[in-house]
Amino acid sequence: MKTGGIVRRRKRDVHRELGYAALLEEVRARGFHLVECGDQYLIICDDAHLLVHC
């Protein structure tokens, strides 16, 4: 996957199709960021420092 994009996936779909542990392992392996918001996982496809403002 290229860097710089954002991927959004429903938590329900991740747990059913892949599993949270596998998702987390892949995100870490790529140096990306994983954010959980409501019923969604947001994968920030960039290894740069992440700062949340509010």
mmCIF file of N, CA and C in Angstrom:
data_model
loop_
_atom_site.group_PDB
_atom_site.id
_atom_site.type_symbol
_atom_site.label_atom_id
_atom_site.label_comp_id
_atom_site.label_asym_id
_atom_site.label_seq_id
_atom_site.Cartn_x
_atom_site.Cartn_y
_atom_site.Cartn_z
ATOM 1 N N MET A 1 0.845 -1.184 0.000
ATOM 2 C CA MET A 1 0.000 0.000 0.000
ATOM 3 C C MET A 1 0.881 1.234 0.000
ATOM 4 N N LYS A 2 0.487 2.228 -0.724
ATOM 5 C CA LYS A 2 1.197 3.500 -0.733
ATOM 6 C C LYS A 2 0.990 4.206 0.597
ATOM 7 N N THR A 3 1.862 5.146 0.898
ATOM 8 C CA THR A 3 1.695 5.913 2.128
ATOM 9 C C THR A 3 0.943 7.201 1.834
ATOM 10 N N GLY A 4 0.359 7.757 2.888
ATOM 11 C CA GLY A 4 -0.302 9.041 2.766
ATOM 12 C C GLY A 4 -1.817 9.002 2.736
ATOM 13 N N GLY A 5 -2.421 7.842 2.657
ATOM 14 C CA GLY A 5 -3.872 7.753 2.603
ATOM 15 C C GLY A 5 -4.479 7.376 3.941
ATOM 16 N N ILE A 6 -5.792 7.338 3.959
ATOM 17 C CA ILE A 6 -6.536 6.905 5.140
ATOM 18 C C ILE A 6 -7.516 5.827 4.705
ATOM 19 N N VAL A 7 -7.528 4.729 5.467
ATOM 20 C CA VAL A 7 -8.439 3.618 5.198
ATOM 21 C C VAL A 7 -9.394 3.513 6.378
ATOM 22 N N ARG A 8 -10.678 3.394 6.094
ATOM 23 C CA ARG A 8 -11.693 3.270 7.144
ATOM 24 C C ARG A 8 -12.371 1.922 6.999
ATOM 25 N N ARG A 9 -12.483 1.191 8.119
ATOM 26 C CA ARG A 9 -13.140 -0.110 8.118
ATOM 27 C C ARG A 9 -14.039 -0.235 9.344
ATOM 28 N N ARG A 10 -15.203 -0.836 9.157
ATOM 29 C CA ARG A 10 -16.083 -1.107 10.297
ATOM 30 C C ARG A 10 -15.437 -2.155 11.194
ATOM 31 N N LYS A 11 -15.513 -1.916 12.499
ATOM 32 C CA LYS A 11 -14.926 -2.850 13.455
ATOM 33 C C LYS A 11 -15.530 -4.238 13.288
ATOM 34 N N ARG A 12 -16.815 -4.305 13.086
ATOM 35 C CA ARG A 12 -17.515 -5.577 12.921
ATOM 36 C C ARG A 12 -16.918 -6.375 11.758
ATOM 37 N N ASP A 13 -16.651 -5.709 10.655
ATOM 38 C CA ASP A 13 -16.083 -6.381 9.485
ATOM 39 C C ASP A 13 -14.663 -6.867 9.746
ATOM 40 N N VAL A 14 -13.875 -6.047 10.422
ATOM 41 C CA VAL A 14 -12.499 -6.438 10.748
ATOM 42 C C VAL A 14 -12.498 -7.679 11.619
ATOM 43 N N HIS A 15 -13.320 -7.688 12.666
ATOM 44 C CA HIS A 15 -13.348 -8.825 13.589
ATOM 45 C C HIS A 15 -13.861 -10.084 12.901
ATOM 46 N N ARG A 16 -14.773 -9.945 11.964
ATOM 47 C CA ARG A 16 -15.343 -11.091 11.266
ATOM 48 C C ARG A 16 -14.394 -11.640 10.202
ATOM 49 N N GLU A 17 -13.750 -10.775 9.449
ATOM 50 C CA GLU A 17 -12.983 -11.212 8.285
ATOM 51 C C GLU A 17 -11.493 -11.412 8.544
ATOM 52 N N LEU A 18 -10.909 -10.633 9.434
ATOM 53 C CA LEU A 18 -9.463 -10.643 9.607
ATOM 54 C C LEU A 18 -9.058 -10.887 11.048
ATOM 55 N N GLY A 19 -9.718 -10.222 11.957
ATOM 56 C CA GLY A 19 -9.359 -10.276 13.365
ATOM 57 C C GLY A 19 -8.547 -9.047 13.744
ATOM 58 N N TYR A 20 -8.802 -8.552 14.934
ATOM 59 C CA TYR A 20 -8.132 -7.338 15.400
ATOM 60 C C TYR A 20 -6.631 -7.542 15.519
ATOM 61 N N ALA A 21 -6.213 -8.684 16.056
ATOM 62 C CA ALA A 21 -4.782 -8.941 16.252
ATOM 63 C C ALA A 21 -4.027 -8.907 14.927
ATOM 64 N N ALA A 22 -4.600 -9.492 13.890
ATOM 65 C CA ALA A 22 -3.953 -9.501 12.575
ATOM 66 C C ALA A 22 -3.886 -8.088 11.991
ATOM 67 N N LEU A 23 -4.950 -7.316 12.166
ATOM 68 C CA LEU A 23 -4.951 -5.934 11.690
ATOM 69 C C LEU A 23 -3.868 -5.134 12.399
ATOM 70 N N LEU A 24 -3.824 -5.241 13.710
ATOM 71 C CA LEU A 24 -2.845 -4.504 14.498
ATOM 72 C C LEU A 24 -1.418 -4.896 14.107
ATOM 73 N N GLU A 25 -1.186 -6.173 13.908
ATOM 74 C CA GLU A 25 0.139 -6.656 13.505
ATOM 75 C C GLU A 25 0.560 -6.044 12.160
ATOM 76 N N GLU A 26 -0.358 -6.012 11.210
ATOM 77 C CA GLU A 26 -0.044 -5.467 9.886
ATOM 78 C C GLU A 26 0.186 -3.957 9.938
ATOM 79 N N VAL A 27 -0.632 -3.251 10.711
ATOM 80 C CA VAL A 27 -0.463 -1.800 10.844
ATOM 81 C C VAL A 27 0.893 -1.494 11.480
ATOM 82 N N ARG A 28 1.246 -2.217 12.522
ATOM 83 C CA ARG A 28 2.547 -2.016 13.186
ATOM 84 C C ARG A 28 3.705 -2.349 12.255
ATOM 85 N N ALA A 29 3.579 -3.430 11.504
ATOM 86 C CA ALA A 29 4.646 -3.847 10.587
ATOM 87 C C ALA A 29 4.935 -2.766 9.547
ATOM 88 N N ARG A 30 3.908 -2.046 9.149
ATOM 89 C CA ARG A 30 4.078 -0.992 8.143
ATOM 90 C C ARG A 30 4.448 0.357 8.765
ATOM 91 N N GLY A 31 4.380 0.448 10.102
ATOM 92 C CA GLY A 31 4.694 1.709 10.764
ATOM 93 C C GLY A 31 3.574 2.731 10.677
ATOM 94 N N PHE A 32 2.361 2.272 10.373
ATOM 95 C CA PHE A 32 1.209 3.155 10.238
ATOM 96 C C PHE A 32 0.539 3.364 11.595
ATOM 97 N N HIS A 33 -0.532 4.127 11.620
ATOM 98 C CA HIS A 33 -1.273 4.429 12.846
ATOM 99 C C HIS A 33 -2.684 3.857 12.747
ATOM 100 N N LEU A 34 -3.181 3.332 13.869
ATOM 101 C CA LEU A 34 -4.538 2.797 13.935
ATOM 102 C C LEU A 34 -5.320 3.593 14.972
ATOM 103 N N VAL A 35 -6.451 4.144 14.555
ATOM 104 C CA VAL A 35 -7.310 4.934 15.432
ATOM 105 C C VAL A 35 -8.666 4.251 15.487
ATOM 106 N N GLU A 36 -9.229 4.165 16.685
ATOM 107 C CA GLU A 36 -10.567 3.592 16.864
ATOM 108 C C GLU A 36 -11.524 4.731 17.192
ATOM 109 N N CYS A 37 -12.597 4.845 16.428
ATOM 110 C CA CYS A 37 -13.575 5.910 16.631
ATOM 111 C C CYS A 37 -14.968 5.336 16.392
ATOM 112 N N GLY A 38 -15.749 5.220 17.457
ATOM 113 C CA GLY A 38 -17.088 4.643 17.331
ATOM 114 C C GLY A 38 -17.010 3.212 16.838
ATOM 115 N N ASP A 39 -17.706 2.913 15.750
ATOM 116 C CA ASP A 39 -17.702 1.549 15.215
ATOM 117 C C ASP A 39 -16.728 1.406 14.042
ATOM 118 N N GLN A 40 -15.752 2.310 13.955
ATOM 119 C CA GLN A 40 -14.803 2.319 12.839
ATOM 120 C C GLN A 40 -13.361 2.226 13.329
ATOM 121 N N TYR A 41 -12.524 1.602 12.505
ATOM 122 C CA TYR A 41 -11.079 1.695 12.644
ATOM 123 C C TYR A 41 -10.598 2.589 11.513
ATOM 124 N N LEU A 42 -9.747 3.527 11.828
ATOM 125 C CA LEU A 42 -9.131 4.391 10.830
ATOM 126 C C LEU A 42 -7.654 4.050 10.783
ATOM 127 N N ILE A 43 -7.166 3.718 9.617
ATOM 128 C CA ILE A 43 -5.759 3.406 9.440
ATOM 129 C C ILE A 43 -5.139 4.577 8.693
ATOM 130 N N ILE A 44 -4.195 5.230 9.337
ATOM 131 C CA ILE A 44 -3.501 6.358 8.725
ATOM 132 C C ILE A 44 -2.212 5.808 8.140
ATOM 133 N N CYS A 45 -2.153 5.796 6.831
ATOM 134 C CA CYS A 45 -1.076 5.121 6.102
ATOM 135 C C CYS A 45 0.125 6.039 5.935
ATOM 136 N N ASP A 46 0.714 6.389 7.058
ATOM 137 C CA ASP A 46 1.898 7.239 7.067
ATOM 138 C C ASP A 46 2.626 6.967 8.376
ATOM 139 N N ASP A 47 3.946 6.937 8.328
ATOM 140 C CA ASP A 47 4.703 6.651 9.544
ATOM 141 C C ASP A 47 5.178 7.921 10.251
ATOM 142 N N ALA A 48 4.728 9.082 9.792
ATOM 143 C CA ALA A 48 5.105 10.351 10.415
ATOM 144 C C ALA A 48 4.479 10.474 11.802
ATOM 145 N N HIS A 49 5.054 11.347 12.614
ATOM 146 C CA HIS A 49 4.535 11.617 13.954
ATOM 147 C C HIS A 49 3.070 12.039 13.860
ATOM 148 N N LEU A 50 2.259 11.526 14.765
ATOM 149 C CA LEU A 50 0.826 11.817 14.767
ATOM 150 C C LEU A 50 0.501 12.705 15.961
ATOM 151 N N LEU A 51 -0.189 13.790 15.724
ATOM 152 C CA LEU A 51 -0.594 14.716 16.771
ATOM 153 C C LEU A 51 -2.088 14.978 16.628
ATOM 154 N N VAL A 52 -2.850 14.683 17.679
ATOM 155 C CA VAL A 52 -4.291 14.934 17.679
ATOM 156 C C VAL A 52 -4.521 16.252 18.411
ATOM 157 N N HIS A 53 -5.207 17.187 17.782
ATOM 158 C CA HIS A 53 -5.389 18.524 18.357
ATOM 159 C C HIS A 53 -6.623 18.638 19.242
ATOM 160 N N CYS A 54 -7.676 17.924 18.962
ATOM 161 C CA CYS A 54 -8.852 17.990 19.832
ATOM 162 C C CYS A 54 -9.734 16.793 19.612
#
